[in-house]
Each structure stands twice: as structure tokens, then as C-alpha cells.
């Protein structure tokens, strides 16, 4: 079975400072892992994905995530937050033959 | 312009009425999905379909029904049996088979039942 835990329900950062959104996963198989972003009342947009190639994955808008198998983590980072980054972020795990499993989300606030 | 469309964006219904949410995609994807989103709960899978004329229940299928008569379309009916239907509903599609393929999401429909 697969599961995802997003360790913070809300993260607040100042504009220009680094962003860290934490995600731990559990999977019986070698999983694919994704980060999605959702702006208010919108659908979800893919930020990046890990599919067993390079462990450091670069995504859109300056985000990146590192897959650490030993820690079962897939944390999302960005060196410098922008006001437009304020949104809800979802960590997602998928394995062969299973639907996507979503974390409960982390709301990112960016303070000017 | 390829993508997923959901209509309408906002929907209001009286309790006891069935309502159908539309989802159309022109990405030529085999698989389509319906999710329900409630504040603080992430997304929960209602139904999914890997191929035309076939679909499976997700985690919270009770009170919902779907059909998949065409590859491009996957409508969701919220029936009067659904105890708490007010929510944000998201449709998604993907290439089927390989877990590395991401899902593409529509803009969502916010359903309010009073």
C-alpha cells in the first residue's frame, strides 16, 4: 500500500527567502513521486516528478525536489520565494497498478 | 489547444436533486479520474476509468455514478444518496499503464447543495 505524509499543513516565508515543503512517503514498490501546485479555486498543475532516474529533480518556476530512499522523503525546495508562489502544494505517490495517493496538502504563504 | 474542460465552474442545487458534472478532454488519454476536494483533506478518488466502457470505484464512490461511453468524456453524477455533496470536484486524465505518467487536471467545478 502507498501513503503520503506532508509534515506541515501551513508554511509561511518572507519573499526572497528559501522555501522547504516536507513530504514523506510509504510504498511497497518503487514509486513515482510528484509535486503539484494549486492556486485558489483552480485545478492542479504539475511542478515536477521523480520516476527512478536522477534523484534531484528540477521543475518549473525554480522548484526542485530530492528523492531520498533511505529517508523515504521527497522534500520540495526553492531558493527564493516569490509572491506568486503562494498556493497549496500536494505531494503524490504512485506505483504500478495503483491510483495516485495524495497528501493532505501544505498551504504556502509568502509575506512581502 | 489541448486540455481538460469542466463545466460549469460553479453549480448550485437543492437537496434531493441529482446533478451531473461534465468533464471533456482532447489529449487522447485513455484514463480519466474524478476527485473530490474538501478543505484540509487533500484529494480523494471517487471513480476512475482506464478505458472506454469500463470504470472502477475509488475510495469514496458511494452516492456517485459515472459513465464512459466516449474516450473524450467522463461525466460524474452526484445523486441524492450522497450525504454531503457540497465540495470542489476535479477531473483528471492520463496516459494509462505506466505509473510515471502524470495526471492532467481540469479547472474544477464547485458544487453547492442547499
PDB file of N, CA and C in Angstrom, chain B residues 23-106:
ATOM      1  N   UNK B  23     -17.012  16.562 -17.846  1.00  0.00           N
ATOM      2  CA  UNK B  23     -15.565  16.541 -17.999  1.00  0.00           C
ATOM      3  C   UNK B  23     -15.247  16.062 -19.413  1.00  0.00           C
ATOM      4  N   UNK B  24     -14.526  16.885 -20.159  1.00  0.00           N
ATOM      5  CA  UNK B  24     -14.133  16.549 -21.524  1.00  0.00           C
ATOM      6  C   UNK B  24     -12.631  16.774 -21.683  1.00  0.00           C
ATOM      7  N   UNK B  25     -11.953  15.847 -22.409  1.00  0.00           N
ATOM      8  CA  UNK B  25     -10.526  16.035 -22.680  1.00  0.00           C
ATOM      9  C   UNK B  25     -10.239  15.779 -24.155  1.00  0.00           C
ATOM     10  N   UNK B  26      -9.287  16.546 -24.683  1.00  0.00           N
ATOM     11  CA  UNK B  26      -8.868  16.333 -26.081  1.00  0.00           C
ATOM     12  C   UNK B  26      -7.389  15.997 -26.144  1.00  0.00           C
ATOM     13  N   UNK B  27      -6.899  15.331 -25.112  1.00  0.00           N
ATOM     14  CA  UNK B  27      -5.494  14.925 -25.025  1.00  0.00           C
ATOM     15  C   UNK B  27      -5.270  13.514 -25.545  1.00  0.00           C
ATOM     16  N   UNK B  28      -6.336  12.861 -25.958  1.00  0.00           N
ATOM     17  CA  UNK B  28      -6.283  11.469 -26.425  1.00  0.00           C
ATOM     18  C   UNK B  28      -5.800  10.508 -25.326  1.00  0.00           C
ATOM     19  N   UNK B  29      -6.111  10.858 -24.084  1.00  0.00           N
ATOM     20  CA  UNK B  29      -5.731   9.996 -22.960  1.00  0.00           C
ATOM     21  C   UNK B  29      -6.746   8.868 -22.772  1.00  0.00           C
ATOM     22  N   UNK B  30      -6.237   7.685 -22.425  1.00  0.00           N
ATOM     23  CA  UNK B  30      -7.132   6.557 -22.173  1.00  0.00           C
ATOM     24  C   UNK B  30      -7.789   6.645 -20.795  1.00  0.00           C
ATOM     25  N   UNK B  31      -7.042   7.105 -19.800  1.00  0.00           N
ATOM     26  CA  UNK B  31      -7.525   7.065 -18.422  1.00  0.00           C
ATOM     27  C   UNK B  31      -8.091   8.408 -17.981  1.00  0.00           C
ATOM     28  N   UNK B  32      -9.186   8.345 -17.236  1.00  0.00           N
ATOM     29  CA  UNK B  32      -9.801   9.549 -16.676  1.00  0.00           C
ATOM     30  C   UNK B  32     -10.219   9.284 -15.238  1.00  0.00           C
ATOM     31  N   UNK B  33     -10.268  10.366 -14.444  1.00  0.00           N
ATOM     32  CA  UNK B  33     -10.453  10.250 -12.999  1.00  0.00           C
ATOM     33  C   UNK B  33     -11.363  11.366 -12.491  1.00  0.00           C
ATOM     34  N   UNK B  34     -12.087  11.075 -11.409  1.00  0.00           N
ATOM     35  CA  UNK B  34     -12.824  12.101 -10.675  1.00  0.00           C
ATOM     36  C   UNK B  34     -12.366  12.104  -9.226  1.00  0.00           C
ATOM     37  N   UNK B  35     -12.083  13.328  -8.743  1.00  0.00           N
ATOM     38  CA  UNK B  35     -11.677  13.527  -7.352  1.00  0.00           C
ATOM     39  C   UNK B  35     -12.620  14.511  -6.685  1.00  0.00           C
ATOM     40  N   UNK B  36     -12.713  14.354  -5.395  1.00  0.00           N
ATOM     41  CA  UNK B  36     -13.426  15.320  -4.558  1.00  0.00           C
ATOM     42  C   UNK B  36     -12.403  15.973  -3.636  1.00  0.00           C
ATOM     43  N   UNK B  37     -12.496  17.305  -3.484  1.00  0.00           N
ATOM     44  CA  UNK B  37     -11.575  18.021  -2.611  1.00  0.00           C
ATOM     45  C   UNK B  37     -12.359  18.778  -1.554  1.00  0.00           C
ATOM     46  N   UNK B  38     -12.037  18.517  -0.303  1.00  0.00           N
ATOM     47  CA  UNK B  38     -12.597  19.245   0.833  1.00  0.00           C
ATOM     48  C   UNK B  38     -11.449  19.924   1.575  1.00  0.00           C
ATOM     49  N   UNK B  39     -11.707  21.046   2.214  1.00  0.00           N
ATOM     50  CA  UNK B  39     -10.619  21.784   2.900  1.00  0.00           C
ATOM     51  C   UNK B  39      -9.863  20.886   3.871  1.00  0.00           C
ATOM     52  N   UNK B  40      -8.529  20.903   3.776  1.00  0.00           N
ATOM     53  CA  UNK B  40      -7.674  20.172   4.707  1.00  0.00           C
ATOM     54  C   UNK B  40      -7.637  18.674   4.501  1.00  0.00           C
ATOM     55  N   UNK B  41      -8.274  18.166   3.441  1.00  0.00           N
ATOM     56  CA  UNK B  41      -8.316  16.710   3.254  1.00  0.00           C
ATOM     57  C   UNK B  41      -7.615  16.254   1.991  1.00  0.00           C
ATOM     58  N   UNK B  42      -7.014  17.136   1.254  1.00  0.00           N
ATOM     59  CA  UNK B  42      -6.400  16.717   0.002  1.00  0.00           C
ATOM     60  C   UNK B  42      -7.440  16.265  -0.994  1.00  0.00           C
ATOM     61  N   UNK B  43      -7.041  15.436  -1.940  1.00  0.00           N
ATOM     62  CA  UNK B  43      -7.955  14.925  -2.966  1.00  0.00           C
ATOM     63  C   UNK B  43      -8.278  13.462  -2.684  1.00  0.00           C
ATOM     64  N   UNK B  44      -9.553  13.135  -2.829  1.00  0.00           N
ATOM     65  CA  UNK B  44      -9.968  11.752  -2.642  1.00  0.00           C
ATOM     66  C   UNK B  44     -10.604  11.248  -3.932  1.00  0.00           C
ATOM     67  N   UNK B  45     -10.232  10.018  -4.324  1.00  0.00           N
ATOM     68  CA  UNK B  45     -10.651   9.454  -5.595  1.00  0.00           C
ATOM     69  C   UNK B  45     -12.072   8.923  -5.506  1.00  0.00           C
ATOM     70  N   UNK B  46     -12.922   9.350  -6.458  1.00  0.00           N
ATOM     71  CA  UNK B  46     -14.319   8.905  -6.487  1.00  0.00           C
ATOM     72  C   UNK B  46     -14.458   7.710  -7.436  1.00  0.00           C
ATOM     73  N   UNK B  47     -14.134   7.910  -8.704  1.00  0.00           N
ATOM     74  CA  UNK B  47     -14.174   6.873  -9.727  1.00  0.00           C
ATOM     75  C   UNK B  47     -13.025   7.095 -10.692  1.00  0.00           C
ATOM     76  N   UNK B  48     -12.612   6.021 -11.376  1.00  0.00           N
ATOM     77  CA  UNK B  48     -11.669   6.167 -12.457  1.00  0.00           C
ATOM     78  C   UNK B  48     -11.979   5.173 -13.567  1.00  0.00           C
ATOM     79  N   UNK B  49     -11.490   5.516 -14.744  1.00  0.00           N
ATOM     80  CA  UNK B  49     -11.741   4.699 -15.932  1.00  0.00           C
ATOM     81  C   UNK B  49     -10.441   4.592 -16.717  1.00  0.00           C
ATOM     82  N   UNK B  50     -10.033   3.356 -16.995  1.00  0.00           N
ATOM     83  CA  UNK B  50      -8.778   3.150 -17.734  1.00  0.00           C
ATOM     84  C   UNK B  50      -9.033   3.021 -19.228  1.00  0.00           C
ATOM     85  N   UNK B  51     -10.299   2.767 -19.586  1.00  0.00           N
ATOM     86  CA  UNK B  51     -10.612   2.538 -20.993  1.00  0.00           C
ATOM     87  C   UNK B  51     -12.112   2.766 -21.186  1.00  0.00           C
ATOM     88  N   UNK B  52     -12.502   3.040 -22.421  1.00  0.00           N
ATOM     89  CA  UNK B  52     -13.922   3.269 -22.718  1.00  0.00           C
ATOM     90  C   UNK B  52     -14.769   2.076 -22.292  1.00  0.00           C
ATOM     91  N   UNK B  53     -15.946   2.378 -21.765  1.00  0.00           N
ATOM     92  CA  UNK B  53     -16.932   1.375 -21.331  1.00  0.00           C
ATOM     93  C   UNK B  53     -16.488   0.559 -20.120  1.00  0.00           C
ATOM     94  N   UNK B  54     -15.503   1.065 -19.376  1.00  0.00           N
ATOM     95  CA  UNK B  54     -15.061   0.397 -18.158  1.00  0.00           C
ATOM     96  C   UNK B  54     -14.692   1.441 -17.130  1.00  0.00           C
ATOM     97  N   UNK B  55     -15.067   1.217 -15.866  1.00  0.00           N
ATOM     98  CA  UNK B  55     -14.683   2.134 -14.805  1.00  0.00           C
ATOM     99  C   UNK B  55     -14.679   1.385 -13.479  1.00  0.00           C
ATOM    100  N   UNK B  56     -13.934   1.917 -12.506  1.00  0.00           N
ATOM    101  CA  UNK B  56     -13.800   1.296 -11.191  1.00  0.00           C
ATOM    102  C   UNK B  56     -14.095   2.319 -10.097  1.00  0.00           C
ATOM    103  N   UNK B  57     -14.593   1.816  -8.987  1.00  0.00           N
ATOM    104  CA  UNK B  57     -14.832   2.674  -7.832  1.00  0.00           C
ATOM    105  C   UNK B  57     -13.514   3.057  -7.188  1.00  0.00           C
ATOM    106  N   UNK B  58     -13.468   4.306  -6.710  1.00  0.00           N
ATOM    107  CA  UNK B  58     -12.344   4.747  -5.914  1.00  0.00           C
ATOM    108  C   UNK B  58     -12.660   4.610  -4.442  1.00  0.00           C
ATOM    109  N   UNK B  59     -12.059   5.486  -3.638  1.00  0.00           N
ATOM    110  CA  UNK B  59     -12.195   5.377  -2.189  1.00  0.00           C
ATOM    111  C   UNK B  59     -13.542   5.841  -1.658  1.00  0.00           C
ATOM    112  N   UNK B  60     -14.223   6.742  -2.394  1.00  0.00           N
ATOM    113  CA  UNK B  60     -15.458   7.344  -1.854  1.00  0.00           C
ATOM    114  C   UNK B  60     -16.558   7.344  -2.914  1.00  0.00           C
ATOM    115  N   UNK B  61     -16.845   6.192  -3.523  1.00  0.00           N
ATOM    116  CA  UNK B  61     -17.789   6.111  -4.645  1.00  0.00           C
ATOM    117  C   UNK B  61     -19.264   6.178  -4.224  1.00  0.00           C
ATOM    118  N   UNK B  62     -19.569   5.952  -2.983  1.00  0.00           N
ATOM    119  CA  UNK B  62     -20.975   5.888  -2.569  1.00  0.00           C
ATOM    120  C   UNK B  62     -21.688   7.209  -2.817  1.00  0.00           C
ATOM    121  N   UNK B  63     -22.840   7.136  -3.496  1.00  0.00           N
ATOM    122  CA  UNK B  63     -23.618   8.331  -3.786  1.00  0.00           C
ATOM    123  C   UNK B  63     -23.245   9.002  -5.096  1.00  0.00           C
ATOM    124  N   UNK B  64     -22.326   8.400  -5.830  1.00  0.00           N
ATOM    125  CA  UNK B  64     -21.891   8.922  -7.136  1.00  0.00           C
ATOM    126  C   UNK B  64     -22.055   7.849  -8.205  1.00  0.00           C
ATOM    127  N   UNK B  65     -22.196   8.292  -9.479  1.00  0.00           N
ATOM    128  CA  UNK B  65     -22.169   7.359 -10.597  1.00  0.00           C
ATOM    129  C   UNK B  65     -21.472   8.020 -11.775  1.00  0.00           C
ATOM    130  N   UNK B  66     -20.921   7.194 -12.662  1.00  0.00           N
ATOM    131  CA  UNK B  66     -20.205   7.696 -13.833  1.00  0.00           C
ATOM    132  C   UNK B  66     -20.572   6.865 -15.050  1.00  0.00           C
ATOM    133  N   UNK B  67     -20.181   7.367 -16.218  1.00  0.00           N
ATOM    134  CA  UNK B  67     -20.261   6.599 -17.455  1.00  0.00           C
ATOM    135  C   UNK B  67     -19.046   6.959 -18.297  1.00  0.00           C
ATOM    136  N   UNK B  68     -18.663   6.040 -19.184  1.00  0.00           N
ATOM    137  CA  UNK B  68     -17.536   6.318 -20.077  1.00  0.00           C
ATOM    138  C   UNK B  68     -17.876   5.726 -21.450  1.00  0.00           C
ATOM    139  N   UNK B  69     -18.772   6.410 -22.141  1.00  0.00           N
ATOM    140  CA  UNK B  69     -19.218   5.946 -23.455  1.00  0.00           C
ATOM    141  C   UNK B  69     -18.296   6.407 -24.569  1.00  0.00           C
ATOM    142  N   UNK B  70     -17.565   7.490 -24.329  1.00  0.00           N
ATOM    143  CA  UNK B  70     -16.616   8.017 -25.309  1.00  0.00           C
ATOM    144  C   UNK B  70     -15.275   8.259 -24.641  1.00  0.00           C
ATOM    145  N   UNK B  71     -14.220   8.165 -25.401  1.00  0.00           N
ATOM    146  CA  UNK B  71     -12.874   8.338 -24.844  1.00  0.00           C
ATOM    147  C   UNK B  71     -12.709   9.740 -24.259  1.00  0.00           C
ATOM    148  N   UNK B  72     -13.339  10.738 -24.898  1.00  0.00           N
ATOM    149  CA  UNK B  72     -13.113  12.122 -24.506  1.00  0.00           C
ATOM    150  C   UNK B  72     -13.925  12.562 -23.299  1.00  0.00           C
ATOM    151  N   UNK B  73     -14.912  11.804 -22.891  1.00  0.00           N
ATOM    152  CA  UNK B  73     -15.894  12.302 -21.937  1.00  0.00           C
ATOM    153  C   UNK B  73     -16.079  11.355 -20.755  1.00  0.00           C
ATOM    154  N   UNK B  74     -16.177  11.932 -19.548  1.00  0.00           N
ATOM    155  CA  UNK B  74     -16.313  11.109 -18.326  1.00  0.00           C
ATOM    156  C   UNK B  74     -17.203  11.878 -17.341  1.00  0.00           C
ATOM    157  N   UNK B  75     -18.505  11.938 -17.592  1.00  0.00           N
ATOM    158  CA  UNK B  75     -19.389  12.706 -16.708  1.00  0.00           C
ATOM    159  C   UNK B  75     -19.603  12.025 -15.362  1.00  0.00           C
ATOM    160  N   UNK B  76     -19.754  12.851 -14.332  1.00  0.00           N
ATOM    161  CA  UNK B  76     -19.994  12.384 -12.962  1.00  0.00           C
ATOM    162  C   UNK B  76     -21.370  12.856 -12.513  1.00  0.00           C
ATOM    163  N   UNK B  77     -22.189  11.916 -12.034  1.00  0.00           N
ATOM    164  CA  UNK B  77     -23.490  12.284 -11.472  1.00  0.00           C
ATOM    165  C   UNK B  77     -23.428  12.173  -9.953  1.00  0.00           C
ATOM    166  N   UNK B  78     -23.790  13.262  -9.299  1.00  0.00           N
ATOM    167  CA  UNK B  78     -23.891  13.283  -7.852  1.00  0.00           C
ATOM    168  C   UNK B  78     -25.355  13.026  -7.525  1.00  0.00           C
ATOM    169  N   UNK B  79     -25.641  11.907  -6.915  1.00  0.00           N
ATOM    170  CA  UNK B  79     -27.035  11.539  -6.675  1.00  0.00           C
ATOM    171  C   UNK B  79     -27.515  12.060  -5.326  1.00  0.00           C
ATOM    172  N   UNK B  80     -28.808  11.953  -5.119  1.00  0.00           N
ATOM    173  CA  UNK B  80     -29.392  12.408  -3.854  1.00  0.00           C
ATOM    174  C   UNK B  80     -28.960  11.522  -2.686  1.00  0.00           C
ATOM    175  N   UNK B  81     -28.362  10.370  -2.988  1.00  0.00           N
ATOM    176  CA  UNK B  81     -27.878   9.472  -1.927  1.00  0.00           C
ATOM    177  C   UNK B  81     -26.560   9.939  -1.321  1.00  0.00           C
ATOM    178  N   UNK B  82     -25.892  10.876  -1.958  1.00  0.00           N
ATOM    179  CA  UNK B  82     -24.627  11.397  -1.420  1.00  0.00           C
ATOM    180  C   UNK B  82     -24.962  12.312  -0.253  1.00  0.00           C
ATOM    181  N   UNK B  83     -24.453  11.954   0.945  1.00  0.00           N
ATOM    182  CA  UNK B  83     -24.873  12.628   2.172  1.00  0.00           C
ATOM    183  C   UNK B  83     -24.379  14.069   2.273  1.00  0.00           C
ATOM    184  N   UNK B  84     -23.217  14.342   1.764  1.00  0.00           N
ATOM    185  CA  UNK B  84     -22.628  15.673   1.913  1.00  0.00           C
ATOM    186  C   UNK B  84     -21.976  16.074   0.591  1.00  0.00           C
ATOM    187  N   UNK B  85     -22.770  16.465  -0.414  1.00  0.00           N
ATOM    188  CA  UNK B  85     -22.228  16.650  -1.757  1.00  0.00           C
ATOM    189  C   UNK B  85     -21.511  17.982  -1.990  1.00  0.00           C
ATOM    190  N   UNK B  86     -21.658  18.929  -1.114  1.00  0.00           N
ATOM    191  CA  UNK B  86     -21.018  20.233  -1.318  1.00  0.00           C
ATOM    192  C   UNK B  86     -19.507  20.074  -1.246  1.00  0.00           C
ATOM    193  N   UNK B  87     -18.808  20.391  -2.341  1.00  0.00           N
ATOM    194  CA  UNK B  87     -17.352  20.197  -2.425  1.00  0.00           C
ATOM    195  C   UNK B  87     -16.858  20.758  -3.752  1.00  0.00           C
ATOM    196  N   UNK B  88     -15.543  20.710  -3.908  1.00  0.00           N
ATOM    197  CA  UNK B  88     -14.878  21.078  -5.154  1.00  0.00           C
ATOM    198  C   UNK B  88     -14.532  19.779  -5.864  1.00  0.00           C
ATOM    199  N   UNK B  89     -14.983  19.627  -7.126  1.00  0.00           N
ATOM    200  CA  UNK B  89     -14.779  18.382  -7.863  1.00  0.00           C
ATOM    201  C   UNK B  89     -13.789  18.613  -8.993  1.00  0.00           C
ATOM    202  N   UNK B  90     -12.805  17.729  -9.060  1.00  0.00           N
ATOM    203  CA  UNK B  90     -11.745  17.830 -10.058  1.00  0.00           C
ATOM    204  C   UNK B  90     -11.723  16.594 -10.930  1.00  0.00           C
ATOM    205  N   UNK B  91     -11.615  16.810 -12.229  1.00  0.00           N
ATOM    206  CA  UNK B  91     -11.476  15.734 -13.196  1.00  0.00           C
ATOM    207  C   UNK B  91     -10.032  15.729 -13.692  1.00  0.00           C
ATOM    208  N   UNK B  92      -9.504  14.571 -14.000  1.00  0.00           N
ATOM    209  CA  UNK B  92      -8.136  14.458 -14.495  1.00  0.00           C
ATOM    210  C   UNK B  92      -8.059  13.365 -15.547  1.00  0.00           C
ATOM    211  N   UNK B  93      -6.984  13.399 -16.340  1.00  0.00           N
ATOM    212  CA  UNK B  93      -6.757  12.336 -17.311  1.00  0.00           C
ATOM    213  C   UNK B  93      -5.268  12.040 -17.386  1.00  0.00           C
ATOM    214  N   UNK B  94      -4.935  10.859 -17.907  1.00  0.00           N
ATOM    215  CA  UNK B  94      -3.533  10.497 -18.069  1.00  0.00           C
ATOM    216  C   UNK B  94      -3.413   9.428 -19.140  1.00  0.00           C
ATOM    217  N   UNK B  95      -2.172   9.259 -19.625  1.00  0.00           N
ATOM    218  CA  UNK B  95      -1.855   8.095 -20.443  1.00  0.00           C
ATOM    219  C   UNK B  95      -1.881   6.915 -19.502  1.00  0.00           C
ATOM    220  N   UNK B  96      -2.495   5.840 -19.919  1.00  0.00           N
ATOM    221  CA  UNK B  96      -2.701   4.747 -18.989  1.00  0.00           C
ATOM    222  C   UNK B  96      -1.516   3.801 -18.986  1.00  0.00           C
ATOM    223  N   UNK B  97      -1.375   3.053 -17.894  1.00  0.00           N
ATOM    224  CA  UNK B  97      -0.422   1.949 -17.881  1.00  0.00           C
ATOM    225  C   UNK B  97       0.843   2.205 -17.079  1.00  0.00           C
ATOM    226  N   UNK B  98       1.570   3.276 -17.393  1.00  0.00           N
ATOM    227  CA  UNK B  98       2.874   3.482 -16.767  1.00  0.00           C
ATOM    228  C   UNK B  98       2.721   4.444 -15.598  1.00  0.00           C
ATOM    229  N   UNK B  99       3.169   4.072 -14.401  1.00  0.00           N
ATOM    230  CA  UNK B  99       2.976   4.954 -13.244  1.00  0.00           C
ATOM    231  C   UNK B  99       3.752   6.253 -13.326  1.00  0.00           C
ATOM    232  N   UNK B 100       4.701   6.363 -14.245  1.00  0.00           N
ATOM    233  CA  UNK B 100       5.454   7.620 -14.342  1.00  0.00           C
ATOM    234  C   UNK B 100       4.677   8.697 -15.074  1.00  0.00           C
ATOM    235  N   UNK B 101       3.553   8.324 -15.682  1.00  0.00           N
ATOM    236  CA  UNK B 101       2.788   9.325 -16.417  1.00  0.00           C
ATOM    237  C   UNK B 101       1.948  10.142 -15.451  1.00  0.00           C
ATOM    238  N   UNK B 102       2.126  11.468 -15.509  1.00  0.00           N
ATOM    239  CA  UNK B 102       1.387  12.326 -14.594  1.00  0.00           C
ATOM    240  C   UNK B 102      -0.052  12.499 -15.054  1.00  0.00           C
ATOM    241  N   UNK B 103      -0.905  12.944 -14.132  1.00  0.00           N
ATOM    242  CA  UNK B 103      -2.271  13.267 -14.459  1.00  0.00           C
ATOM    243  C   UNK B 103      -2.389  14.765 -14.755  1.00  0.00           C
ATOM    244  N   UNK B 104      -3.228  15.071 -15.716  1.00  0.00           N
ATOM    245  CA  UNK B 104      -3.532  16.456 -16.082  1.00  0.00           C
ATOM    246  C   UNK B 104      -4.914  16.768 -15.540  1.00  0.00           C
ATOM    247  N   UNK B 105      -5.035  17.936 -14.891  1.00  0.00           N
ATOM    248  CA  UNK B 105      -6.268  18.274 -14.197  1.00  0.00           C
ATOM    249  C   UNK B 105      -7.050  19.362 -14.916  1.00  0.00           C
ATOM    250  N   UNK B 106      -8.374  19.270 -14.816  1.00  0.00           N
ATOM    251  CA  UNK B 106      -9.239  20.335 -15.255  1.00  0.00           C
ATOM    252  C   UNK B 106      -9.311  21.434 -14.213  1.00  0.00           C
TER     253      UNK B 106
END
